[in-house]
Tab-separated table of C-alpha atoms in Angstrom:
chain	number	residue	atom	x	y	z
A	1	UNK	CA	0.018	0.014	0.070
A	2	UNK	CA	2.802	2.423	0.840
A	3	UNK	CA	4.680	1.581	-2.284
A	4	UNK	CA	1.548	2.207	-4.435
A	5	UNK	CA	0.971	5.511	-2.636
A	6	UNK	CA	4.516	6.623	-3.314
A	7	UNK	CA	4.169	5.597	-6.949
A	8	UNK	CA	0.862	7.574	-7.298
A	9	UNK	CA	2.495	10.668	-5.708
A	10	UNK	CA	5.381	10.446	-8.016
A	11	UNK	CA	3.108	10.069	-11.032
A	12	UNK	CA	1.065	13.125	-9.903
A	13	UNK	CA	4.226	15.130	-9.475
A	14	UNK	CA	5.599	14.021	-12.867
A	15	UNK	CA	2.297	14.890	-14.510
A	16	UNK	CA	2.173	18.336	-12.947
A	17	UNK	CA	5.710	18.978	-14.126
A	18	UNK	CA	4.850	17.790	-17.637
A	19	UNK	CA	1.751	20.013	-17.758
A	20	UNK	CA	3.711	23.003	-16.491
A	21	UNK	CA	6.499	22.450	-19.029
A	22	UNK	CA	3.893	22.156	-21.859
A	23	UNK	CA	2.200	25.343	-20.781
A	24	UNK	CA	5.528	27.184	-20.609
A	25	UNK	CA	6.475	26.003	-24.083
A	26	UNK	CA	3.003	26.987	-25.353
A	27	UNK	CA	3.432	30.512	-23.936
A	28	UNK	CA	6.938	30.877	-25.386
A	29	UNK	CA	5.899	29.706	-28.840
A	30	UNK	CA	2.809	32.023	-28.802
A	31	UNK	CA	5.073	35.016	-28.072
A	32	UNK	CA	7.413	34.155	-30.930
A	33	UNK	CA	6.818	34.076	-34.681
A	34	UNK	CA	7.253	30.283	-34.847
A	35	UNK	CA	4.946	27.323	-35.569
A	36	UNK	CA	5.656	23.922	-34.172
A	37	UNK	CA	4.399	20.981	-36.243
A	38	UNK	CA	4.587	17.149	-36.472
A	39	UNK	CA	5.254	15.451	-39.768
A	40	UNK	CA	4.320	11.820	-40.476
A	41	UNK	CA	6.859	10.337	-42.861
A	42	UNK	CA	4.423	7.423	-43.504
A	43	UNK	CA	1.327	9.536	-44.501
A	44	UNK	CA	2.956	12.844	-45.539
A	45	UNK	CA	0.738	14.761	-43.242
A	46	UNK	CA	1.812	17.892	-41.373
A	47	UNK	CA	-0.007	18.598	-38.088
A	48	UNK	CA	0.255	22.056	-36.502
A	49	UNK	CA	0.817	21.695	-32.785
A	50	UNK	CA	1.418	25.261	-31.574
A	51	UNK	CA	2.241	28.719	-32.720
A	52	UNK	CA	0.990	31.721	-34.646
A	53	UNK	CA	-1.232	31.568	-37.654
A	54	UNK	CA	0.822	30.650	-40.716
A	55	UNK	CA	0.130	30.486	-44.410
A	56	UNK	CA	1.375	26.850	-44.542
A	57	UNK	CA	-1.734	25.705	-42.639
A	58	UNK	CA	-4.294	28.314	-43.636
A	59	UNK	CA	-7.338	26.736	-45.169
A	60	UNK	CA	-6.558	23.256	-43.755
A	61	UNK	CA	-7.225	23.542	-40.002
A	62	UNK	CA	-4.436	21.898	-38.136
A	63	UNK	CA	-3.547	19.223	-40.720
A	64	UNK	CA	-2.270	19.432	-44.299
A	65	UNK	CA	-0.578	17.053	-46.746
A	66	UNK	CA	2.668	18.343	-48.226
A	67	UNK	CA	1.182	18.046	-51.676
A	68	UNK	CA	-1.837	20.103	-50.609
A	69	UNK	CA	0.472	22.867	-49.406
A	70	UNK	CA	2.102	22.883	-52.827
A	71	UNK	CA	-1.257	22.889	-54.598
A	72	UNK	CA	-2.147	26.193	-52.821
A	73	UNK	CA	0.525	27.966	-54.831
A	74	UNK	CA	1.845	30.076	-51.975
A	75	UNK	CA	5.427	28.862	-52.396
A	76	UNK	CA	7.476	30.794	-54.961
A	77	UNK	CA	8.419	28.667	-57.943
A	78	UNK	CA	12.165	28.607	-57.066
A	79	UNK	CA	11.317	27.389	-53.544
A	80	UNK	CA	9.274	24.377	-54.533
A	81	UNK	CA	12.293	22.062	-55.052
A	82	UNK	CA	13.806	23.267	-51.666
A	83	UNK	CA	10.502	22.592	-49.908
A	84	UNK	CA	10.104	19.102	-51.438
A	85	UNK	CA	13.834	18.209	-50.781
A	86	UNK	CA	13.306	18.916	-47.036
A	87	UNK	CA	10.521	16.401	-46.833
A	88	UNK	CA	12.425	13.801	-48.762
A	89	UNK	CA	15.718	14.269	-46.906
A	90	UNK	CA	14.143	13.961	-43.420
A	91	UNK	CA	13.329	10.341	-44.386
A	92	UNK	CA	17.011	9.438	-44.282
A	93	UNK	CA	18.615	12.134	-42.171
A	94	UNK	CA	18.344	12.942	-38.413
A	95	UNK	CA	17.615	16.630	-39.100
A	96	UNK	CA	17.125	19.040	-42.019
A	97	UNK	CA	16.891	22.763	-42.449
A	98	UNK	CA	15.973	24.967	-45.393
A	99	UNK	CA	14.706	28.472	-46.268
A	100	UNK	CA	11.912	29.028	-48.713
A	101	UNK	CA	10.039	31.958	-50.184
A	102	UNK	CA	6.251	32.316	-50.036
A	103	UNK	CA	4.066	34.760	-51.866
A	104	UNK	CA	0.498	35.387	-50.631
A	105	UNK	CA	-1.775	38.244	-51.544
A	106	UNK	CA	1.176	40.041	-53.214
A	107	UNK	CA	3.237	39.880	-50.058
A	108	UNK	CA	6.617	38.111	-50.175
A	109	UNK	CA	7.722	36.274	-47.040
A	110	UNK	CA	10.702	34.075	-46.217
A	111	UNK	CA	10.418	31.074	-43.878
A	112	UNK	CA	12.937	28.722	-42.379
A	113	UNK	CA	11.968	25.134	-41.676
A	114	UNK	CA	13.900	23.009	-39.223
A	115	UNK	CA	12.837	19.364	-38.849
A	116	UNK	CA	14.230	16.718	-36.510
A	117	UNK	CA	13.582	13.003	-36.168
A	118	UNK	CA	13.115	11.691	-32.590
A	119	UNK	CA	14.197	8.149	-31.976
A	120	UNK	CA	13.732	5.718	-29.106
A	121	UNK	CA	16.616	3.753	-27.399
A	122	UNK	CA	16.625	1.169	-30.314
A	123	UNK	CA	16.955	4.034	-32.907
A	124	UNK	CA	13.459	3.423	-34.124
A	125	UNK	CA	11.643	6.553	-35.302
A	126	UNK	CA	9.096	7.862	-32.802
A	127	UNK	CA	8.208	11.221	-34.315
A	128	UNK	CA	9.287	13.963	-36.627
A	129	UNK	CA	8.890	17.436	-35.305
A	130	UNK	CA	9.526	20.723	-36.995
A	131	UNK	CA	9.572	24.482	-36.494
A	132	UNK	CA	8.624	27.108	-39.053
A	133	UNK	CA	10.076	30.539	-38.378
A	134	UNK	CA	9.430	33.769	-40.213
A	135	UNK	CA	12.881	35.067	-41.328
A	136	UNK	CA	11.607	37.751	-43.757
A	137	UNK	CA	13.317	40.619	-41.866
A	138	UNK	CA	16.694	38.820	-41.880
A	139	UNK	CA	16.472	38.027	-45.613
A	140	UNK	CA	15.526	41.654	-46.440
A	141	UNK	CA	18.546	42.851	-44.399
A	142	UNK	CA	20.821	40.390	-46.234
A	143	UNK	CA	19.468	41.608	-49.628
A	144	UNK	CA	19.968	45.263	-48.642
A	145	UNK	CA	23.490	44.495	-47.541
A	146	UNK	CA	24.123	42.690	-50.864
A	147	UNK	CA	22.760	45.707	-52.821
A	148	UNK	CA	24.916	48.071	-50.730
A	149	UNK	CA	28.017	46.092	-51.532
A	150	UNK	CA	27.284	46.048	-55.213
A	151	UNK	CA	26.719	49.845	-55.116
A	152	UNK	CA	29.852	50.386	-53.125
A	153	UNK	CA	31.891	48.364	-55.678
A	154	UNK	CA	30.291	50.261	-58.558
A	155	UNK	CA	31.027	53.616	-56.988
A	156	UNK	CA	34.615	52.583	-56.138
A	157	UNK	CA	35.142	51.486	-59.786
A	158	UNK	CA	33.701	54.769	-60.991
A	159	UNK	CA	35.938	56.720	-58.685
A	160	UNK	CA	39.098	54.800	-59.649
A	161	UNK	CA	38.787	54.522	-63.414
A	162	UNK	CA	38.643	56.910	-66.325
A	163	UNK	CA	35.084	57.017	-67.806
A	164	UNK	CA	36.251	56.783	-71.440
A	165	UNK	CA	39.197	54.288	-71.293
A	166	UNK	CA	38.301	52.413	-68.127
A	167	UNK	CA	41.973	52.612	-67.154
A	168	UNK	CA	42.932	53.535	-63.577
A	169	UNK	CA	43.104	57.271	-63.023
A	170	UNK	CA	46.164	58.985	-61.581
A	171	UNK	CA	44.911	58.936	-58.019
A	172	UNK	CA	44.060	55.172	-58.191
A	173	UNK	CA	47.478	54.372	-59.783
A	174	UNK	CA	49.262	56.371	-57.003
A	175	UNK	CA	47.346	54.569	-54.342
A	176	UNK	CA	47.863	51.155	-55.738
A	177	UNK	CA	51.627	51.650	-56.338
A	178	UNK	CA	51.917	53.042	-52.787
A	179	UNK	CA	50.156	49.997	-51.412
A	180	UNK	CA	52.275	47.595	-53.495
A	181	UNK	CA	55.534	49.181	-52.379
A	182	UNK	CA	54.499	49.146	-48.722
A	183	UNK	CA	53.592	45.488	-48.694
A	184	UNK	CA	56.048	44.112	-51.223
A	185	UNK	CA	58.975	41.950	-50.209
A	186	UNK	CA	61.962	43.580	-51.913
A	187	UNK	CA	63.845	40.268	-52.231
A	188	UNK	CA	61.122	37.992	-53.638
A	189	UNK	CA	58.464	40.170	-55.350
A	190	UNK	CA	59.172	41.486	-58.767
A	191	UNK	CA	57.092	44.282	-60.407
A	192	UNK	CA	57.127	46.215	-63.655
A	193	UNK	CA	55.691	49.693	-64.024
A	194	UNK	CA	55.106	51.118	-67.512
């Protein structure tokens, strides 16, 4: 009787901890821009478990087949192979990650999917879980940096070269020769100036 009572108390305590952990995770996910889902490798069904509303699941409730998501046409054409590859690769890999572009109502968004297989002690697959995260802001910043670098190079080229001949101008030649002389090894480097 005492043993059963201890076991029941331990089960109640474990259950309370599990419920508390689940509620904490739910709160954390609701406050983020993430969606947590399960993926059944056998059936190809995605099940939304927690998180914000997300175009991947809109119109399907909490479940959707991967093919149904593609049929909605929200994925940009160049992202379809990336999206499909993620769901093929997770069948043989422990985890996969990819970024894809979605277009809905004229609005372009970028999302990152991270999926991980969960195994038991015999390395049998128990579940596949995933997280979808909105990374639009990060991608926009990367694109702006890329554009800035291109513009910087174009301005530098314009400042260093003659507009007609595309040869280095006098200031650029002086700067490059000075740099070369400062960093050159006089015993091993050989240069010619014409």
